[in-house]
Coordinates of C-alpha atoms in Angstrom, one line a residue:
Chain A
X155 CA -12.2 -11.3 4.7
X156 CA -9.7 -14.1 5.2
X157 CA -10.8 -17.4 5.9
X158 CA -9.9 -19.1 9.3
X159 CA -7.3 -22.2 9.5
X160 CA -7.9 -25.3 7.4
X161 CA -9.2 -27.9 10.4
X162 CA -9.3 -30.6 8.5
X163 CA -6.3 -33.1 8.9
X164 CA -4.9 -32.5 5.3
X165 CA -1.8 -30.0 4.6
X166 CA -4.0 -26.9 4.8
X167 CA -1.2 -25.2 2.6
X168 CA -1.7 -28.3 0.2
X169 CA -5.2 -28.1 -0.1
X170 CA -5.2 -24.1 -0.5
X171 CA -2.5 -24.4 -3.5
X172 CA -4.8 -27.1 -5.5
X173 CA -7.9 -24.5 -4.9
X174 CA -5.7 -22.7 -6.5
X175 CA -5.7 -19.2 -4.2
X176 CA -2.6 -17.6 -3.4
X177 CA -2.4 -15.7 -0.3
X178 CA -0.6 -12.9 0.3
X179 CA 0.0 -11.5 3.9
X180 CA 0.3 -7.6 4.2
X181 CA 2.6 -6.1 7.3
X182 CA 4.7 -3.5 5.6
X183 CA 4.4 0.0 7.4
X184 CA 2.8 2.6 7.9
X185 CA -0.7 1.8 7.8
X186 CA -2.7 3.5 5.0
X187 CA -0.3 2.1 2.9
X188 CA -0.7 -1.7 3.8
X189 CA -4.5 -1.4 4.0
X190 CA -3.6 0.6 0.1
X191 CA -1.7 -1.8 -1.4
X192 CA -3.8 -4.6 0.1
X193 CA -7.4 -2.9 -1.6
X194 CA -5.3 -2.6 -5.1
X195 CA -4.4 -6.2 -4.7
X196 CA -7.8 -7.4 -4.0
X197 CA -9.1 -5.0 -6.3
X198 CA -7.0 -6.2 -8.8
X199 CA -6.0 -9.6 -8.1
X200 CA -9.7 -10.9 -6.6
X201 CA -8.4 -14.2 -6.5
X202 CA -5.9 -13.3 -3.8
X203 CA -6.7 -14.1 -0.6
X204 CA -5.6 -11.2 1.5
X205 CA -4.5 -10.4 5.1
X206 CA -3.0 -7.8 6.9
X207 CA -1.6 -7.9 10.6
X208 CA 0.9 -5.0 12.1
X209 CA 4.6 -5.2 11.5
X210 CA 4.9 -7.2 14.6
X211 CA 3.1 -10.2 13.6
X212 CA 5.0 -10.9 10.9
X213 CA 6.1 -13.7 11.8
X214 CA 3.1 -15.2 14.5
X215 CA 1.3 -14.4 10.7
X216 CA 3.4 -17.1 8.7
X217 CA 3.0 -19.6 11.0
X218 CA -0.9 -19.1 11.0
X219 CA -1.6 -17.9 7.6
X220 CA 0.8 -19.7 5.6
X221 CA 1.4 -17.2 3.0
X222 CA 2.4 -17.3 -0.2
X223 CA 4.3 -14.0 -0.2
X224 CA 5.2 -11.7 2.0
X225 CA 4.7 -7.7 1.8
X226 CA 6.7 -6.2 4.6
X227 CA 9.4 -3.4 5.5
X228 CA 11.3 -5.3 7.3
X229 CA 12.3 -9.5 6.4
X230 CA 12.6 -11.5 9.1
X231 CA 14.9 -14.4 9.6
X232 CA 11.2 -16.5 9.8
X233 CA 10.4 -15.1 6.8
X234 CA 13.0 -16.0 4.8
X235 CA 13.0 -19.4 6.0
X236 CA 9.8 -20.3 5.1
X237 CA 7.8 -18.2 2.4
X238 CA 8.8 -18.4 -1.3
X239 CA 8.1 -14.8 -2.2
X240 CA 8.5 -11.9 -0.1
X241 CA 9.0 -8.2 -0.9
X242 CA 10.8 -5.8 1.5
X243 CA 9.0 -2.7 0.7
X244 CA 11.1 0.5 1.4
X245 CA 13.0 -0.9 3.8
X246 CA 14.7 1.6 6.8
X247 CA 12.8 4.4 5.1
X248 CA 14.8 4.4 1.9
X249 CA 13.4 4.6 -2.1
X250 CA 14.2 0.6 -2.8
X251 CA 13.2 -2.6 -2.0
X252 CA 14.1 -6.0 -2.1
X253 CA 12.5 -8.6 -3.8
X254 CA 13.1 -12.4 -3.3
X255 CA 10.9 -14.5 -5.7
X256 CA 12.0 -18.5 -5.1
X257 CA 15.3 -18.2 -3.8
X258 CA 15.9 -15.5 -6.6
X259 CA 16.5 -11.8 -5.4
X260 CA 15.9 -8.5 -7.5
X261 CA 16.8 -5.1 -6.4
X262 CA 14.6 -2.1 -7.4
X263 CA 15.9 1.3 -7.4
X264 CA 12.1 2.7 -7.1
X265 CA 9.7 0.1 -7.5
X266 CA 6.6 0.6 -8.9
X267 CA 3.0 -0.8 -8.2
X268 CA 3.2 -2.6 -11.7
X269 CA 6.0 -4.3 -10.2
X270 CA 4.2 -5.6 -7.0
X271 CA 1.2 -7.2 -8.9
X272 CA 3.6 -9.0 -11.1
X273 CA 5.4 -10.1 -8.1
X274 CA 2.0 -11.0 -6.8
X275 CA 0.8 -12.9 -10.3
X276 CA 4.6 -15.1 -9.9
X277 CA 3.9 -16.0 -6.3
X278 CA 0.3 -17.1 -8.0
X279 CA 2.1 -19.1 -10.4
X280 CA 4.6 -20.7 -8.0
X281 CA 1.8 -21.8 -5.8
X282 CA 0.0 -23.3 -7.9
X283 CA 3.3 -25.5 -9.4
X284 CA 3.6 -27.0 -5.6
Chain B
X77 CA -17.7 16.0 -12.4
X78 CA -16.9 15.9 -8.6
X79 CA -13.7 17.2 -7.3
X80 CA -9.7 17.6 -8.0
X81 CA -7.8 15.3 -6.3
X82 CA -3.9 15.9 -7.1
X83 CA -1.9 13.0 -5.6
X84 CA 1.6 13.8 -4.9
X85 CA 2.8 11.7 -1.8
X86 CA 6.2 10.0 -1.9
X87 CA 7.2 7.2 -3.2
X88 CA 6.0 6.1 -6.3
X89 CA 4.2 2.7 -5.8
X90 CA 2.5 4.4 -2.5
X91 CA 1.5 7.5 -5.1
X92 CA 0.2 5.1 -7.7
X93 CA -1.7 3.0 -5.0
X94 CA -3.3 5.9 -3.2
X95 CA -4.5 7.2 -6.8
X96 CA -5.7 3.8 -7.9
X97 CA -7.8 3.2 -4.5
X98 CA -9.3 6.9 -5.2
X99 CA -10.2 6.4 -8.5
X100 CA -11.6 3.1 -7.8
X101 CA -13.8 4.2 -5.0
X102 CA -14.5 8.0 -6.4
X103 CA -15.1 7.7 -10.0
X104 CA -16.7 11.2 -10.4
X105 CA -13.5 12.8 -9.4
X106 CA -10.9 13.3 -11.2
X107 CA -6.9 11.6 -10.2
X108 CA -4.3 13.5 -11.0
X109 CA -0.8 11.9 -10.2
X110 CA 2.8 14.4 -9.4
X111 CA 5.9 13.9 -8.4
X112 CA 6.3 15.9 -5.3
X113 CA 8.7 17.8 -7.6
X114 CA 6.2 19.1 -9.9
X115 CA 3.2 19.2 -7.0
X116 CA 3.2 23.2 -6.7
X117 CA 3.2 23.7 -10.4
X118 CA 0.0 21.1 -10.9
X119 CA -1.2 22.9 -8.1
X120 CA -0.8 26.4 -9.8
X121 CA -2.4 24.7 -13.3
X122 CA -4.8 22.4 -11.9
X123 CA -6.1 24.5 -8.7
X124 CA -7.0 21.2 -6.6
X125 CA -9.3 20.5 -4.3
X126 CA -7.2 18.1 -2.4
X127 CA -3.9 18.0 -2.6
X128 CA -2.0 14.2 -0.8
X129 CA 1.6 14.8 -0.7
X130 CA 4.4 13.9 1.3
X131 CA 5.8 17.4 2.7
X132 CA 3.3 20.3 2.4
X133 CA 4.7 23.5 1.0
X134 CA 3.5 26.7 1.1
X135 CA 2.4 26.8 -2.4
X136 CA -0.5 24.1 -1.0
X137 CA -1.2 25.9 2.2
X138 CA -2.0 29.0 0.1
X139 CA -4.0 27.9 -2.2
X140 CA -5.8 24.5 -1.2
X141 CA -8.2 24.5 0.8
X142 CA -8.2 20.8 1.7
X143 CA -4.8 19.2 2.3
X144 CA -3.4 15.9 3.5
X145 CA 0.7 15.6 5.0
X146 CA 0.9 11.6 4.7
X147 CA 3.4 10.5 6.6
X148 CA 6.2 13.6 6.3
X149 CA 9.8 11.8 6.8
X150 CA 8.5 8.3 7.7
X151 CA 7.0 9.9 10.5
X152 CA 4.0 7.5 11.8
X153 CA 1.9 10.6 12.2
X154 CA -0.2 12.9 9.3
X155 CA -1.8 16.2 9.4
X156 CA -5.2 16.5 8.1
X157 CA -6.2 19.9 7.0
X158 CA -10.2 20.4 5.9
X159 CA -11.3 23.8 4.9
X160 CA -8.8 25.5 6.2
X161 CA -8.9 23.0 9.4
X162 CA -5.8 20.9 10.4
X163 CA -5.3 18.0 12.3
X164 CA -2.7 15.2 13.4
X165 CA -3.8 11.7 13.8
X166 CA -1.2 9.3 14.8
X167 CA -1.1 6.1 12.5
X168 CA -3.5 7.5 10.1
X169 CA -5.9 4.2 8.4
X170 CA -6.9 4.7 4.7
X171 CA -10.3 5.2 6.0
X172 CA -9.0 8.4 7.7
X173 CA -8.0 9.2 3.5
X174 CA -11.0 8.1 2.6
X175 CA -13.5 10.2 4.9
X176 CA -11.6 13.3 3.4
X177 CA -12.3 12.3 -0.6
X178 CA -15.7 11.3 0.5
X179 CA -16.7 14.5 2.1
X180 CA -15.6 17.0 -1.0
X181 CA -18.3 18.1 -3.1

């Protein structure tokens, strides 16, 4: 289960990135699939630390969680703003998504789950250069 | 060897999660991944005992016996059919999935 807030008066995103665990915040729809991906990730990825919220707290999320990417359906303007690495997962129902990976964007026609955990290993990686 | 499981929801990283999670959690039975293209002709060679797909046809209500409709045209609802048993649950959870694998022989 997720940890709560960092209390102390240190940059809790700071102190997280030199532990060295990426978070990643699940709020893509519908719901098996978040709570799917998500298990995968943590499955897969144990060192990821993992939460998932609905749709509608994306962006209540960032501000709590501080994430270090994003799996949603739909970006938000707060999302962009402020996390490195976000995926927009099928967005309006359609077969592509959007990636954005530091300011860089990639396009997939069909993305696959491959493609997610390596999205997931780069927002790792990027965290962990901050 | 436990049961069949023939995964062939749309779209492909959903597919490959939902077969990953079952494999992971059910290692007696055995993951088969389809396209929903090809899902009534592994149904006709593999004779499941679960089929996950997208859009059930009538190839799957004829000849499974245990069937799950995740999420037909984005539609935040599924139907759940268990021997022969249907039900829609709004908003379905993975544990909803989950119960379903768990409970076939």
């Amino acid at each position: 289960m997720p940890k709560p807030p960092d209390s102390r008066s240190e940059d809790p995103a700071k102190a997280r990135r030199r532990r060295g665990r990426p978070r990643v915040l699940m709020a893509n729809e519908p719901r098996a699939y978040r709570e799917g991906i998500a298990a995968v990730i943590g499955q897969l990825r144990p060192a990821v630390e993992i939460e998932i919220v609905e749709p509608t707290a994306l962006d209540a999320s960032i501000e709590r969680f501080r994430p270090d990417m994003v799996i949603c359906s739909k970006a938000t303007e707060t999302l962009k703003g402020t996390v490195r690495v976000w995926v927009e997962l099928y967005p309006e129902n359609g077969t592509s998504s959007v990636a954005n990976i530091g300011g860089r964007r990639t396009e997939y026609t069909e993305i696959q789950l491959p493609d997610l955990l390596s999205i997931v290993d780069k927002a790792g990686e990027l965290a962990g250069t901050n | 060897m436990g049961a069949r499981i023939l995964v062939a929801n749309e779209l492909t990283s959903y597919r490959q999660t939902i077969a990953m999670v079952l494999r992971e959690l059910y290692p007696d039975h055995e993951v088969i991944e389809a396209t929903s293209e090809a899902m009534d002709g592994e149904v006709a060679r593999l004779d499941p005992d679960l089929v996950i797909c997208s859009r059930v046809t009538s190839v799957v209500e004829r000849r499974v016996a245990n069937w799950v409709e995740l999420y037909p045209e984005c539609k935040p609802y599924s139907t759940f059919c268990e021997g022969g048993v249907r039900k829609t649950k709004q908003d379905p959870q993975l544990s909803d999935l989950l119960s379903l694998c768990a409970s076939l022989p």
